[in-house]
PDB file of C-alpha atoms in Angstrom:
ATOM      1  CA  GLY A   1      56.118 162.217 162.131  1.00  0.00           C
ATOM      2  CA  GLN A   2      56.929 161.393 165.804  1.00  0.00           C
ATOM      3  CA  GLN A   3      53.863 159.578 167.679  1.00  0.00           C
ATOM      4  CA  VAL A   4      53.430 158.880 171.402  1.00  0.00           C
ATOM      5  CA  MET A   5      51.024 155.950 172.138  1.00  0.00           C
ATOM      6  CA  GLN A   6      49.410 155.807 175.345  1.00  0.00           C
ATOM      7  CA  ILE A   7      47.694 152.830 177.333  1.00  0.00           C
ATOM      8  CA  PRO A   8      45.289 152.274 178.468  1.00  0.00           C
ATOM      9  CA  GLN A   9      42.417 154.486 177.352  1.00  0.00           C
ATOM     10  CA  TYR A  10      40.414 154.079 180.616  1.00  0.00           C
ATOM     11  CA  GLN A  11      41.432 152.396 183.851  1.00  0.00           C
ATOM     12  CA  HIS A  12      38.752 151.737 186.664  1.00  0.00           C
ATOM     13  CA  VAL A  13      39.972 151.231 190.110  1.00  0.00           C
ATOM     14  CA  GLN A  14      38.804 150.834 193.697  1.00  0.00           C
ATOM     15  CA  GLU A  15      39.731 153.812 195.778  1.00  0.00           C
ATOM     16  CA  GLY A  16      42.854 152.839 197.572  1.00  0.00           C
ATOM     17  CA  GLU A  17      44.080 150.606 194.513  1.00  0.00           C
ATOM     18  CA  ASP A  18      46.849 151.669 192.522  1.00  0.00           C
ATOM     19  CA  PHE A  19      46.915 153.029 188.976  1.00  0.00           C
ATOM     20  CA  THR A  20      49.522 153.102 186.015  1.00  0.00           C
ATOM     21  CA  THR A  21      49.434 154.589 182.663  1.00  0.00           C
ATOM     22  CA  TYR A  22      52.066 154.020 179.727  1.00  0.00           C
ATOM     23  CA  CYS A  23      53.609 156.062 177.118  1.00  0.00           C
ATOM     24  CA  ASN A  24      55.559 154.635 174.292  1.00  0.00           C
ATOM     25  CA  SER A  25      57.327 155.864 171.261  1.00  0.00           C
ATOM     26  CA  SER A  26      59.061 154.062 168.337  1.00  0.00           C
ATOM     27  CA  THR A  27      61.753 157.126 168.454  1.00  0.00           C
ATOM     28  CA  THR A  28      63.868 158.467 171.225  1.00  0.00           C
ATOM     29  CA  LEU A  29      62.186 161.243 172.944  1.00  0.00           C
ATOM     30  CA  SER A  30      63.860 164.419 173.894  1.00  0.00           C
ATOM     31  CA  ASN A  31      61.725 164.577 176.967  1.00  0.00           C
ATOM     32  CA  ILE A  32      58.502 163.476 178.426  1.00  0.00           C
ATOM     33  CA  GLN A  33      55.848 165.903 180.081  1.00  0.00           C
ATOM     34  CA  TRP A  34      52.902 164.636 182.118  1.00  0.00           C
ATOM     35  CA  TYR A  35      49.551 166.688 182.398  1.00  0.00           C
ATOM     36  CA  LYS A  36      46.464 166.160 184.092  1.00  0.00           C
ATOM     37  CA  GLN A  37      43.023 167.156 183.150  1.00  0.00           C
ATOM     38  CA  ARG A  38      40.093 167.175 185.316  1.00  0.00           C
ATOM     39  CA  PRO A  39      36.754 166.508 184.013  1.00  0.00           C
ATOM     40  CA  GLY A  40      35.603 169.879 182.566  1.00  0.00           C
ATOM     41  CA  GLY A  41      39.062 171.587 183.182  1.00  0.00           C
ATOM     42  CA  HIS A  42      42.103 172.219 181.380  1.00  0.00           C
ATOM     43  CA  PRO A  43      45.341 170.285 181.376  1.00  0.00           C
ATOM     44  CA  VAL A  44      47.801 171.078 183.961  1.00  0.00           C
ATOM     45  CA  PHE A  45      51.362 170.423 183.775  1.00  0.00           C
ATOM     46  CA  LEU A  46      52.566 167.841 186.607  1.00  0.00           C
ATOM     47  CA  ILE A  47      56.284 167.165 185.798  1.00  0.00           C
ATOM     48  CA  GLN A  48      58.796 166.678 183.090  1.00  0.00           C
ATOM     49  CA  LEU A  49      61.500 164.156 182.763  1.00  0.00           C
ATOM     50  CA  VAL A  50      64.705 164.540 180.627  1.00  0.00           C
ATOM     51  CA  LYS A  51      67.271 162.136 181.677  1.00  0.00           C
ATOM     52  CA  SER A  52      67.648 158.459 180.387  1.00  0.00           C
ATOM     53  CA  GLY A  53      66.210 156.166 183.359  1.00  0.00           C
ATOM     54  CA  GLU A  54      65.091 159.265 185.098  1.00  0.00           C
ATOM     55  CA  VAL A  55      62.573 158.716 188.209  1.00  0.00           C
ATOM     56  CA  LYS A  56      60.777 161.597 189.998  1.00  0.00           C
ATOM     57  CA  LYS A  57      58.267 161.383 192.655  1.00  0.00           C
ATOM     58  CA  GLN A  58      55.367 163.770 193.700  1.00  0.00           C
ATOM     59  CA  LYS A  59      53.653 162.331 197.010  1.00  0.00           C
ATOM     60  CA  ARG A  60      51.941 159.211 195.839  1.00  0.00           C
ATOM     61  CA  LEU A  61      52.839 159.661 192.125  1.00  0.00           C
ATOM     62  CA  THR A  62      55.867 158.104 190.585  1.00  0.00           C
ATOM     63  CA  PHE A  63      57.170 159.029 187.081  1.00  0.00           C
ATOM     64  CA  GLN A  64      59.746 157.020 185.267  1.00  0.00           C
ATOM     65  CA  PHE A  65      61.563 157.826 181.990  1.00  0.00           C
ATOM     66  CA  GLY A  66      62.980 154.629 180.118  1.00  0.00           C
ATOM     67  CA  GLU A  67      66.619 153.879 179.747  1.00  0.00           C
ATOM     68  CA  ALA A  68      66.356 154.302 176.003  1.00  0.00           C
ATOM     69  CA  LYS A  69      64.104 157.584 176.325  1.00  0.00           C
ATOM     70  CA  LYS A  70      61.254 155.783 174.336  1.00  0.00           C
ATOM     71  CA  ASN A  71      58.817 154.980 176.863  1.00  0.00           C
ATOM     72  CA  SER A  72      57.629 156.520 180.142  1.00  0.00           C
ATOM     73  CA  SER A  73      55.021 155.687 182.902  1.00  0.00           C
ATOM     74  CA  LEU A  74      53.244 157.357 185.791  1.00  0.00           C
ATOM     75  CA  HIS A  75      52.121 155.271 188.736  1.00  0.00           C
ATOM     76  CA  ILE A  76      49.741 156.615 191.292  1.00  0.00           C
ATOM     77  CA  THR A  77      49.841 154.624 194.833  1.00  0.00           C
ATOM     78  CA  ALA A  78      46.375 153.989 196.635  1.00  0.00           C
ATOM     79  CA  THR A  79      44.230 156.222 194.615  1.00  0.00           C
ATOM     80  CA  GLN A  80      42.126 158.799 196.037  1.00  0.00           C
ATOM     81  CA  THR A  81      39.216 160.393 194.707  1.00  0.00           C
ATOM     82  CA  THR A  82      41.121 163.584 194.005  1.00  0.00           C
ATOM     83  CA  ASP A  83      43.068 161.722 191.531  1.00  0.00           C
ATOM     84  CA  VAL A  84      40.163 161.272 189.078  1.00  0.00           C
ATOM     85  CA  GLY A  85      40.819 163.050 185.638  1.00  0.00           C
ATOM     86  CA  THR A  86      42.655 162.346 182.450  1.00  0.00           C
ATOM     87  CA  TYR A  87      46.444 161.917 182.488  1.00  0.00           C
ATOM     88  CA  PHE A  88      48.331 162.758 179.455  1.00  0.00           C
ATOM     89  CA  CYS A  89      51.844 162.422 178.331  1.00  0.00           C
ATOM     90  CA  ALA A  90      53.506 164.796 175.883  1.00  0.00           C
ATOM     91  CA  SER A  91      56.817 165.144 174.192  1.00  0.00           C
ATOM     92  CA  ASP A  92      58.432 168.047 172.385  1.00  0.00           C
ATOM     93  CA  SER A  93      59.133 167.761 168.782  1.00  0.00           C
ATOM     94  CA  ASN A  94      59.896 170.857 166.499  1.00  0.00           C
ATOM     95  CA  TYR A  95      58.581 173.127 169.575  1.00  0.00           C
ATOM     96  CA  GLN A  96      55.302 171.547 169.515  1.00  0.00           C
ATOM     97  CA  LEU A  97      54.023 168.856 172.000  1.00  0.00           C
ATOM     98  CA  ILE A  98      53.209 165.604 170.783  1.00  0.00           C
ATOM     99  CA  TRP A  99      50.356 164.264 173.089  1.00  0.00           C
ATOM    100  CA  GLY A 100      49.399 160.758 173.910  1.00  0.00           C
ATOM    101  CA  ALA A 101      45.726 159.897 173.778  1.00  0.00           C
ATOM    102  CA  GLY A 102      45.406 160.175 177.473  1.00  0.00           C
ATOM    103  CA  THR A 103      44.389 157.526 180.234  1.00  0.00           C
ATOM    104  CA  LYS A 104      41.135 158.094 182.060  1.00  0.00           C
ATOM    105  CA  LEU A 105      41.261 157.306 185.637  1.00  0.00           C
ATOM    106  CA  ILE A 106      37.852 156.298 187.013  1.00  0.00           C
ATOM    107  CA  ILE A 107      37.064 155.580 190.570  1.00  0.00           C
ATOM    108  CA  LYS A 108      34.524 152.671 190.871  1.00  0.00           C
ATOM    109  CA  PRO A 109      31.765 153.821 193.347  1.00  0.00           C
TER     110      PRO A 109
ATOM    111  CA  GLY B   1      53.136 182.309 188.126  1.00  0.00           C
ATOM    112  CA  ALA B   2      52.543 181.296 184.302  1.00  0.00           C
ATOM    113  CA  VAL B   3      48.727 182.019 184.412  1.00  0.00           C
ATOM    114  CA  VAL B   4      46.784 182.081 181.218  1.00  0.00           C
ATOM    115  CA  SER B   5      43.379 183.318 180.976  1.00  0.00           C
ATOM    116  CA  GLN B   6      40.963 182.564 177.999  1.00  0.00           C
ATOM    117  CA  HIS B   7      37.992 184.275 177.661  1.00  0.00           C
ATOM    118  CA  PRO B   8      34.865 183.640 177.181  1.00  0.00           C
ATOM    119  CA  SER B   9      34.396 180.354 178.850  1.00  0.00           C
ATOM    120  CA  TRP B  10      31.237 179.554 177.221  1.00  0.00           C
ATOM    121  CA  VAL B  11      29.501 180.593 174.000  1.00  0.00           C
ATOM    122  CA  ILE B  12      26.264 179.650 172.501  1.00  0.00           C
ATOM    123  CA  CYS B  13      25.476 181.289 169.044  1.00  0.00           C
ATOM    124  CA  LYS B  14      23.489 181.032 165.946  1.00  0.00           C
ATOM    125  CA  SER B  15      24.842 179.251 162.886  1.00  0.00           C
ATOM    126  CA  GLY B  16      26.814 181.686 160.559  1.00  0.00           C
ATOM    127  CA  THR B  17      28.026 184.056 163.509  1.00  0.00           C
ATOM    128  CA  SER B  18      31.675 184.629 163.815  1.00  0.00           C
ATOM    129  CA  VAL B  19      33.211 184.167 167.297  1.00  0.00           C
ATOM    130  CA  LYS B  20      36.225 185.664 168.887  1.00  0.00           C
ATOM    131  CA  ILE B  21      38.097 183.676 171.749  1.00  0.00           C
ATOM    132  CA  GLU B  22      40.959 185.601 173.625  1.00  0.00           C
ATOM    133  CA  CYS B  23      43.874 183.955 175.219  1.00  0.00           C
ATOM    134  CA  ARG B  24      46.207 185.951 177.706  1.00  0.00           C
ATOM    135  CA  SER B  25      49.301 185.277 179.482  1.00  0.00           C
ATOM    136  CA  LEU B  26      48.574 187.416 182.824  1.00  0.00           C
ATOM    137  CA  ASP B  27      52.277 187.292 184.474  1.00  0.00           C
ATOM    138  CA  PHE B  28      54.582 186.404 181.567  1.00  0.00           C
ATOM    139  CA  GLN B  29      55.292 187.050 178.106  1.00  0.00           C
ATOM    140  CA  ALA B  30      54.641 184.253 175.716  1.00  0.00           C
ATOM    141  CA  THR B  31      56.453 184.435 172.379  1.00  0.00           C
ATOM    142  CA  THR B  32      54.414 181.284 171.236  1.00  0.00           C
ATOM    143  CA  MET B  33      50.825 180.351 171.992  1.00  0.00           C
ATOM    144  CA  PHE B  34      49.036 177.394 170.656  1.00  0.00           C
ATOM    145  CA  TRP B  35      45.333 176.504 170.068  1.00  0.00           C
ATOM    146  CA  TYR B  36      43.800 173.193 170.468  1.00  0.00           C
ATOM    147  CA  ARG B  37      40.650 171.629 170.005  1.00  0.00           C
ATOM    148  CA  GLN B  38      39.283 168.698 172.113  1.00  0.00           C
ATOM    149  CA  PHE B  39      36.339 166.395 171.212  1.00  0.00           C
ATOM    150  CA  PRO B  40      34.463 164.687 174.112  1.00  0.00           C
ATOM    151  CA  LYS B  41      36.691 161.842 175.505  1.00  0.00           C
ATOM    152  CA  GLN B  42      39.637 162.469 173.169  1.00  0.00           C
ATOM    153  CA  SER B  43      43.144 163.984 173.136  1.00  0.00           C
ATOM    154  CA  LEU B  44      44.083 167.657 172.493  1.00  0.00           C
ATOM    155  CA  MET B  45      44.353 168.185 168.648  1.00  0.00           C
ATOM    156  CA  LEU B  46      46.760 171.002 168.146  1.00  0.00           C
ATOM    157  CA  MET B  47      45.165 173.378 165.388  1.00  0.00           C
ATOM    158  CA  ALA B  48      48.019 176.133 165.062  1.00  0.00           C
ATOM    159  CA  THR B  49      50.929 177.837 166.796  1.00  0.00           C
ATOM    160  CA  SER B  50      50.757 181.206 167.251  1.00  0.00           C
ATOM    161  CA  ASN B  51      53.945 183.392 167.125  1.00  0.00           C
ATOM    162  CA  GLU B  52      54.067 186.792 168.161  1.00  0.00           C
ATOM    163  CA  GLY B  53      54.377 189.440 165.431  1.00  0.00           C
ATOM    164  CA  SER B  54      54.252 186.526 162.629  1.00  0.00           C
ATOM    165  CA  LYS B  55      51.776 184.425 160.719  1.00  0.00           C
ATOM    166  CA  ALA B  56      50.425 181.358 162.679  1.00  0.00           C
ATOM    167  CA  THR B  57      51.329 177.886 161.646  1.00  0.00           C
ATOM    168  CA  TYR B  58      48.368 175.808 160.871  1.00  0.00           C
ATOM    169  CA  GLU B  59      48.554 172.123 161.246  1.00  0.00           C
ATOM    170  CA  GLN B  60      47.155 170.034 158.233  1.00  0.00           C
ATOM    171  CA  GLY B  61      43.573 170.150 157.786  1.00  0.00           C
ATOM    172  CA  VAL B  62      43.026 173.091 159.632  1.00  0.00           C
ATOM    173  CA  GLU B  63      41.539 175.860 157.604  1.00  0.00           C
ATOM    174  CA  LYS B  64      43.465 178.955 157.967  1.00  0.00           C
ATOM    175  CA  ASP B  65      40.509 181.179 156.534  1.00  0.00           C
ATOM    176  CA  LYS B  66      37.954 179.588 158.852  1.00  0.00           C
ATOM    177  CA  PHE B  67      40.182 180.026 161.828  1.00  0.00           C
ATOM    178  CA  LEU B  68      41.843 183.288 161.974  1.00  0.00           C
ATOM    179  CA  ILE B  69      44.649 183.442 164.463  1.00  0.00           C
ATOM    180  CA  ASN B  70      46.188 186.830 165.508  1.00  0.00           C
ATOM    181  CA  HIS B  71      48.995 187.331 167.997  1.00  0.00           C
ATOM    182  CA  ALA B  72      49.579 190.858 167.924  1.00  0.00           C
ATOM    183  CA  SER B  73      51.447 191.153 171.422  1.00  0.00           C
ATOM    184  CA  LEU B  74      53.480 188.881 173.769  1.00  0.00           C
ATOM    185  CA  THR B  75      50.409 188.709 175.988  1.00  0.00           C
ATOM    186  CA  LEU B  76      47.519 188.148 173.782  1.00  0.00           C
ATOM    187  CA  SER B  77      46.500 185.517 170.881  1.00  0.00           C
ATOM    188  CA  THR B  78      43.091 185.504 169.685  1.00  0.00           C
ATOM    189  CA  LEU B  79      41.434 182.984 167.610  1.00  0.00           C
ATOM    190  CA  THR B  80      38.253 183.854 165.454  1.00  0.00           C
ATOM    191  CA  VAL B  81      36.073 180.972 164.191  1.00  0.00           C
ATOM    192  CA  THR B  82      34.368 182.543 161.252  1.00  0.00           C
ATOM    193  CA  SER B  83      30.712 181.645 159.988  1.00  0.00           C
ATOM    194  CA  ALA B  84      30.830 178.808 162.527  1.00  0.00           C
ATOM    195  CA  HIS B  85      28.560 176.251 161.953  1.00  0.00           C
ATOM    196  CA  PRO B  86      27.252 173.381 164.164  1.00  0.00           C
ATOM    197  CA  GLU B  87      30.190 171.226 163.257  1.00  0.00           C
ATOM    198  CA  ASP B  88      32.496 173.726 164.785  1.00  0.00           C
ATOM    199  CA  SER B  89      31.020 173.078 168.134  1.00  0.00           C
ATOM    200  CA  SER B  90      33.886 171.866 170.435  1.00  0.00           C
ATOM    201  CA  PHE B  91      35.989 172.624 173.480  1.00  0.00           C
ATOM    202  CA  TYR B  92      38.917 175.215 172.308  1.00  0.00           C
ATOM    203  CA  ILE B  93      41.985 175.664 174.495  1.00  0.00           C
ATOM    204  CA  CYS B  94      44.870 177.919 174.375  1.00  0.00           C
ATOM    205  CA  SER B  95      48.277 177.404 175.603  1.00  0.00           C
ATOM    206  CA  ALA B  96      51.420 179.517 176.273  1.00  0.00           C
ATOM    207  CA  ARG B  97      55.068 178.489 176.936  1.00  0.00           C
ATOM    208  CA  THR B  98      57.387 181.204 178.387  1.00  0.00           C
ATOM    209  CA  ASP B  99      60.245 180.228 176.145  1.00  0.00           C
ATOM    210  CA  ARG B 100      60.482 178.385 172.906  1.00  0.00           C
ATOM    211  CA  ALA B 101      63.343 176.261 174.214  1.00  0.00           C
ATOM    212  CA  LEU B 102      62.822 172.555 174.184  1.00  0.00           C
ATOM    213  CA  GLY B 103      61.349 171.292 177.466  1.00  0.00           C
ATOM    214  CA  GLN B 104      59.536 174.278 178.675  1.00  0.00           C
ATOM    215  CA  PRO B 105      55.714 173.429 179.891  1.00  0.00           C
ATOM    216  CA  GLN B 106      52.728 174.486 178.438  1.00  0.00           C
ATOM    217  CA  HIS B 107      50.288 176.649 180.621  1.00  0.00           C
ATOM    218  CA  PHE B 108      46.731 176.319 179.563  1.00  0.00           C
ATOM    219  CA  GLY B 109      43.525 178.386 179.621  1.00  0.00           C
ATOM    220  CA  ASP B 110      40.424 177.219 181.055  1.00  0.00           C
ATOM    221  CA  GLY B 111      39.260 176.672 177.501  1.00  0.00           C
ATOM    222  CA  THR B 112      36.084 177.694 175.585  1.00  0.00           C
ATOM    223  CA  ARG B 113      32.857 175.575 175.083  1.00  0.00           C
ATOM    224  CA  LEU B 114      31.665 176.570 171.857  1.00  0.00           C
ATOM    225  CA  SER B 115      28.017 175.584 170.951  1.00  0.00           C
ATOM    226  CA  ILE B 116      26.609 176.584 167.488  1.00  0.00           C
ATOM    227  CA  LEU B 117      22.901 176.155 166.977  1.00  0.00           C
TER     228      LEU B 117
END
Protein backbone atom coordinates (compact mmCIF):
# COMPACT_ATOMS: atom_id res chain seq x y z
CA GLY A 1 0.00 0.00 0.00
CA GLN A 2 0.89 3.64 -0.19
CA GLN A 3 3.47 4.80 2.32
CA VAL A 4 4.72 8.24 3.22
CA MET A 5 8.25 8.47 4.59
CA GLN A 6 9.09 11.48 6.72
CA ILE A 7 12.51 12.65 7.90
CA PRO A 8 14.15 13.53 10.17
CA GLN A 9 12.56 12.00 13.24
CA TYR A 10 13.88 14.80 15.45
CA GLN A 11 15.48 18.16 14.82
CA HIS A 12 17.14 20.20 17.54
CA VAL A 13 17.57 23.87 16.71
CA GLN A 14 18.51 27.03 18.52
CA GLU A 15 15.70 29.53 18.71
CA GLY A 16 15.96 31.70 15.63
CA GLU A 17 17.38 28.95 13.42
CA ASP A 18 15.45 27.41 10.55
CA PHE A 19 13.71 24.02 10.56
CA THR A 20 12.79 21.73 7.68
CA THR A 21 10.97 18.41 7.48
CA TYR A 22 10.61 16.29 4.36
CA CYS A 23 8.07 13.75 3.17
CA ASN A 24 8.54 11.31 0.31
CA SER A 25 6.49 8.66 -1.40
CA SER A 26 7.31 6.15 -4.12
CA THR A 27 3.89 6.75 -5.66
CA THR A 28 2.17 9.89 -6.88
CA LEU A 29 0.16 11.54 -4.14
CA SER A 30 -3.30 13.00 -4.70
CA ASN A 31 -2.59 15.66 -2.12
CA ILE A 32 -0.45 16.32 0.93
CA GLN A 33 -1.73 17.67 4.20
CA TRP A 34 0.36 19.00 7.06
CA TYR A 35 -0.56 18.83 10.73
CA LYS A 36 1.06 20.08 13.93
CA GLN A 37 0.77 18.29 17.25
CA ARG A 38 1.88 20.18 20.34
CA PRO A 39 3.21 18.11 23.27
CA GLY A 40 0.26 16.50 25.02
CA GLY A 41 -2.15 17.77 22.39
CA HIS A 42 -3.91 16.56 19.29
CA PRO A 43 -2.98 17.11 15.63
CA VAL A 44 -4.16 20.37 14.16
CA PHE A 45 -4.57 20.81 10.42
CA LEU A 46 -2.21 23.40 8.96
CA ILE A 47 -2.57 23.29 5.20
CA GLN A 48 -3.21 21.16 2.14
CA LEU A 49 -1.31 21.10 -1.14
CA VAL A 50 -2.86 19.66 -4.27
CA LYS A 51 -1.14 21.00 -7.36
CA SER A 52 2.19 19.91 -8.79
CA GLY A 53 4.93 22.35 -7.72
CA GLU A 54 2.58 24.20 -5.39
CA VAL A 55 4.08 26.51 -2.77
CA LYS A 56 2.07 28.02 0.05
CA LYS A 57 3.12 30.27 2.90
CA GLN A 58 1.72 30.90 6.35
CA LYS A 59 3.80 33.62 7.99
CA ARG A 60 7.14 31.91 8.74
CA LEU A 61 6.01 28.52 7.40
CA THR A 62 6.58 27.56 3.76
CA PHE A 63 5.01 24.41 2.33
CA GLN A 64 6.06 22.89 -0.97
CA PHE A 65 4.69 20.06 -3.12
CA GLY A 66 7.09 18.52 -5.61
CA GLU A 67 6.67 18.69 -9.35
CA ALA A 68 6.11 14.94 -9.52
CA LYS A 69 3.75 15.06 -6.52
CA LYS A 70 5.87 12.50 -4.73
CA ASN A 71 7.50 14.72 -2.14
CA SER A 72 6.75 17.67 0.06
CA SER A 73 8.50 19.84 2.59
CA LEU A 74 7.71 22.20 5.41
CA HIS A 75 10.21 24.93 6.20
CA ILE A 76 10.02 27.19 9.23
CA THR A 77 12.11 30.34 9.18
CA ALA A 78 13.53 31.74 12.42
CA THR A 79 11.95 29.25 14.80
CA GLN A 80 10.26 30.43 17.96
CA THR A 81 9.35 28.55 21.14
CA THR A 82 5.74 28.46 19.99
CA ASP A 83 6.81 26.30 17.04
CA VAL A 84 7.71 23.39 19.33
CA GLY A 85 5.80 20.20 18.53
CA THR A 86 5.67 17.36 16.06
CA TYR A 87 4.88 18.07 12.43
CA PHE A 88 3.17 15.36 10.41
CA CYS A 89 2.54 15.07 6.72
CA ALA A 90 -0.35 12.95 5.51
CA SER A 91 -1.93 12.03 2.21
CA ASP A 92 -5.32 10.75 1.16
CA SER A 93 -5.60 7.15 0.05
CA ASN A 94 -8.96 5.42 -0.20
CA TYR A 95 -10.54 8.16 1.93
CA GLN A 96 -8.09 7.55 4.76
CA LEU A 97 -5.03 9.57 5.60
CA ILE A 98 -1.68 7.85 5.30
CA TRP A 99 0.55 9.47 7.90
CA GLY A 100 4.23 10.17 7.95
CA ALA A 101 6.12 9.30 11.11
CA GLY A 102 6.40 12.95 12.12
CA THR A 103 9.32 15.25 12.83
CA LYS A 104 9.68 16.59 16.33
CA LEU A 105 10.97 20.15 16.55
CA ILE A 106 12.97 20.72 19.72
CA ILE A 107 14.30 24.14 20.68
CA LYS A 108 17.64 23.91 22.48
CA PRO A 109 17.67 25.68 25.85
CA GLY B 1 -15.81 25.91 12.97
CA ALA B 2 -15.24 22.15 12.69
CA VAL B 3 -14.91 21.41 16.39
CA VAL B 4 -14.62 17.84 17.60
CA SER B 5 -15.18 17.05 21.25
CA GLN B 6 -13.81 13.87 22.79
CA HIS B 7 -14.68 12.64 26.24
CA PRO B 8 -13.29 11.66 28.66
CA SER B 9 -9.81 13.19 28.54
CA TRP B 10 -8.32 10.80 31.10
CA VAL B 11 -9.34 7.37 32.29
CA ILE B 12 -7.63 5.30 34.95
CA CYS B 13 -9.27 1.99 35.72
CA LYS B 14 -8.67 -1.56 36.81
CA SER B 15 -7.87 -4.41 34.47
CA GLY B 16 -11.00 -6.08 33.11
CA THR B 17 -13.05 -2.90 33.01
CA SER B 18 -14.73 -1.77 29.80
CA VAL B 19 -14.20 1.85 28.85
CA LYS B 20 -16.34 3.93 26.51
CA ILE B 21 -14.92 6.96 24.71
CA GLU B 22 -17.19 9.44 22.95
CA CYS B 23 -16.37 11.57 19.94
CA ARG B 24 -18.76 14.33 18.91
CA SER B 25 -18.71 16.77 16.05
CA LEU B 26 -20.15 19.93 17.58
CA ASP B 27 -20.82 22.21 14.64
CA PHE B 28 -20.89 19.95 11.61
CA GLN B 29 -22.18 16.60 10.51
CA ALA B 30 -19.51 13.95 10.19
CA THR B 31 -20.32 11.14 7.84
CA THR B 32 -16.96 9.60 8.59
CA MET B 33 -15.01 9.46 11.83
CA PHE B 34 -11.67 7.86 12.49
CA TRP B 35 -10.22 6.28 15.60
CA TYR B 36 -6.49 6.38 16.14
CA ARG B 37 -4.12 5.06 18.73
CA GLN B 38 -0.86 6.82 19.45
CA PHE B 39 2.03 5.41 21.44
CA PRO B 40 4.58 7.79 23.00
CA LYS B 41 6.87 9.44 20.45
CA GLN B 42 5.15 7.66 17.58
CA SER B 43 2.84 8.57 14.77
CA LEU B 44 -0.88 8.03 14.66
CA MET B 45 -2.00 4.46 14.05
CA LEU B 46 -5.39 4.19 12.41
CA MET B 47 -7.54 1.64 14.20
CA ALA B 48 -10.80 1.92 12.32
CA THR B 49 -12.96 4.06 10.10
CA SER B 50 -16.45 4.69 11.38
CA ASN B 51 -19.24 5.47 8.92
CA GLU B 52 -22.61 6.70 10.09
CA GLY B 53 -25.25 4.01 9.88
CA SER B 54 -22.94 1.20 8.86
CA LYS B 55 -20.34 -1.08 10.35
CA ALA B 56 -16.90 0.25 11.06
CA THR B 57 -13.99 -0.79 8.90
CA TYR B 58 -11.14 -2.06 11.05
CA GLU B 59 -7.48 -1.98 10.12
CA GLN B 60 -5.52 -5.18 9.95
CA GLY B 61 -4.51 -6.41 13.37
CA VAL B 62 -7.17 -4.49 15.27
CA GLU B 63 -9.58 -6.78 17.12
CA LYS B 64 -13.13 -5.70 16.35
CA ASP B 65 -14.49 -7.57 19.36
CA LYS B 66 -12.02 -5.79 21.58
CA PHE B 67 -12.56 -2.30 20.22
CA LEU B 68 -16.28 -1.83 19.59
CA ILE B 69 -17.20 1.16 17.46
CA ASN B 70 -20.66 2.61 17.08
CA HIS B 71 -21.54 5.56 14.84
CA ALA B 72 -25.24 5.93 15.49
CA SER B 73 -25.65 9.51 14.33
CA LEU B 74 -23.95 12.07 12.14
CA THR B 75 -22.46 13.76 15.20
CA LEU B 76 -21.48 10.92 17.50
CA SER B 77 -19.15 7.94 17.35
CA THR B 78 -18.14 5.83 20.33
CA LEU B 79 -15.22 3.51 20.93
CA THR B 80 -15.57 0.92 23.67
CA VAL B 81 -12.46 -0.87 24.85
CA THR B 82 -13.85 -4.09 26.25
CA SER B 83 -12.22 -5.91 29.16
CA ALA B 84 -9.26 -3.55 29.06
CA HIS B 85 -5.82 -4.78 30.09
CA PRO B 86 -2.59 -2.88 30.78
CA GLU B 87 -1.41 -3.37 27.19
CA ASP B 88 -4.44 -1.35 26.06
CA SER B 89 -3.08 1.69 27.87
CA SER B 90 -2.49 4.36 25.26
CA PHE B 91 -3.59 7.70 23.86
CA TYR B 92 -6.74 7.30 21.76
CA ILE B 93 -7.75 10.11 19.40
CA CYS B 94 -10.77 10.48 17.19
CA SER B 95 -11.11 12.64 14.15
CA ALA B 96 -13.89 13.61 11.80
CA ARG B 97 -14.17 15.02 8.36
CA THR B 98 -17.07 16.98 6.97
CA ASP B 99 -16.99 15.29 3.61
CA ARG B 100 -15.74 11.96 2.34
CA ALA B 101 -14.34 13.63 -0.73
CA LEU B 102 -10.61 13.47 -1.15
CA GLY B 103 -8.66 16.35 0.27
CA GLN B 104 -10.86 17.19 3.20
CA PRO B 105 -8.86 17.78 6.39
CA GLN B 106 -9.49 15.78 9.49
CA HIS B 107 -10.49 17.59 12.65
CA PHE B 108 -9.30 15.97 15.84
CA GLY B 109 -10.67 15.62 19.32
CA ASP B 110 -8.40 16.32 22.27
CA GLY B 111 -7.72 12.63 22.80
CA THR B 112 -8.23 10.24 25.69
CA ARG B 113 -5.36 9.00 27.81
CA LEU B 114 -6.27 5.51 28.97
CA SER B 115 -4.33 3.90 31.81
CA ILE B 116 -5.20 0.38 32.84
CA LEU B 117 -3.83 -0.72 36.21
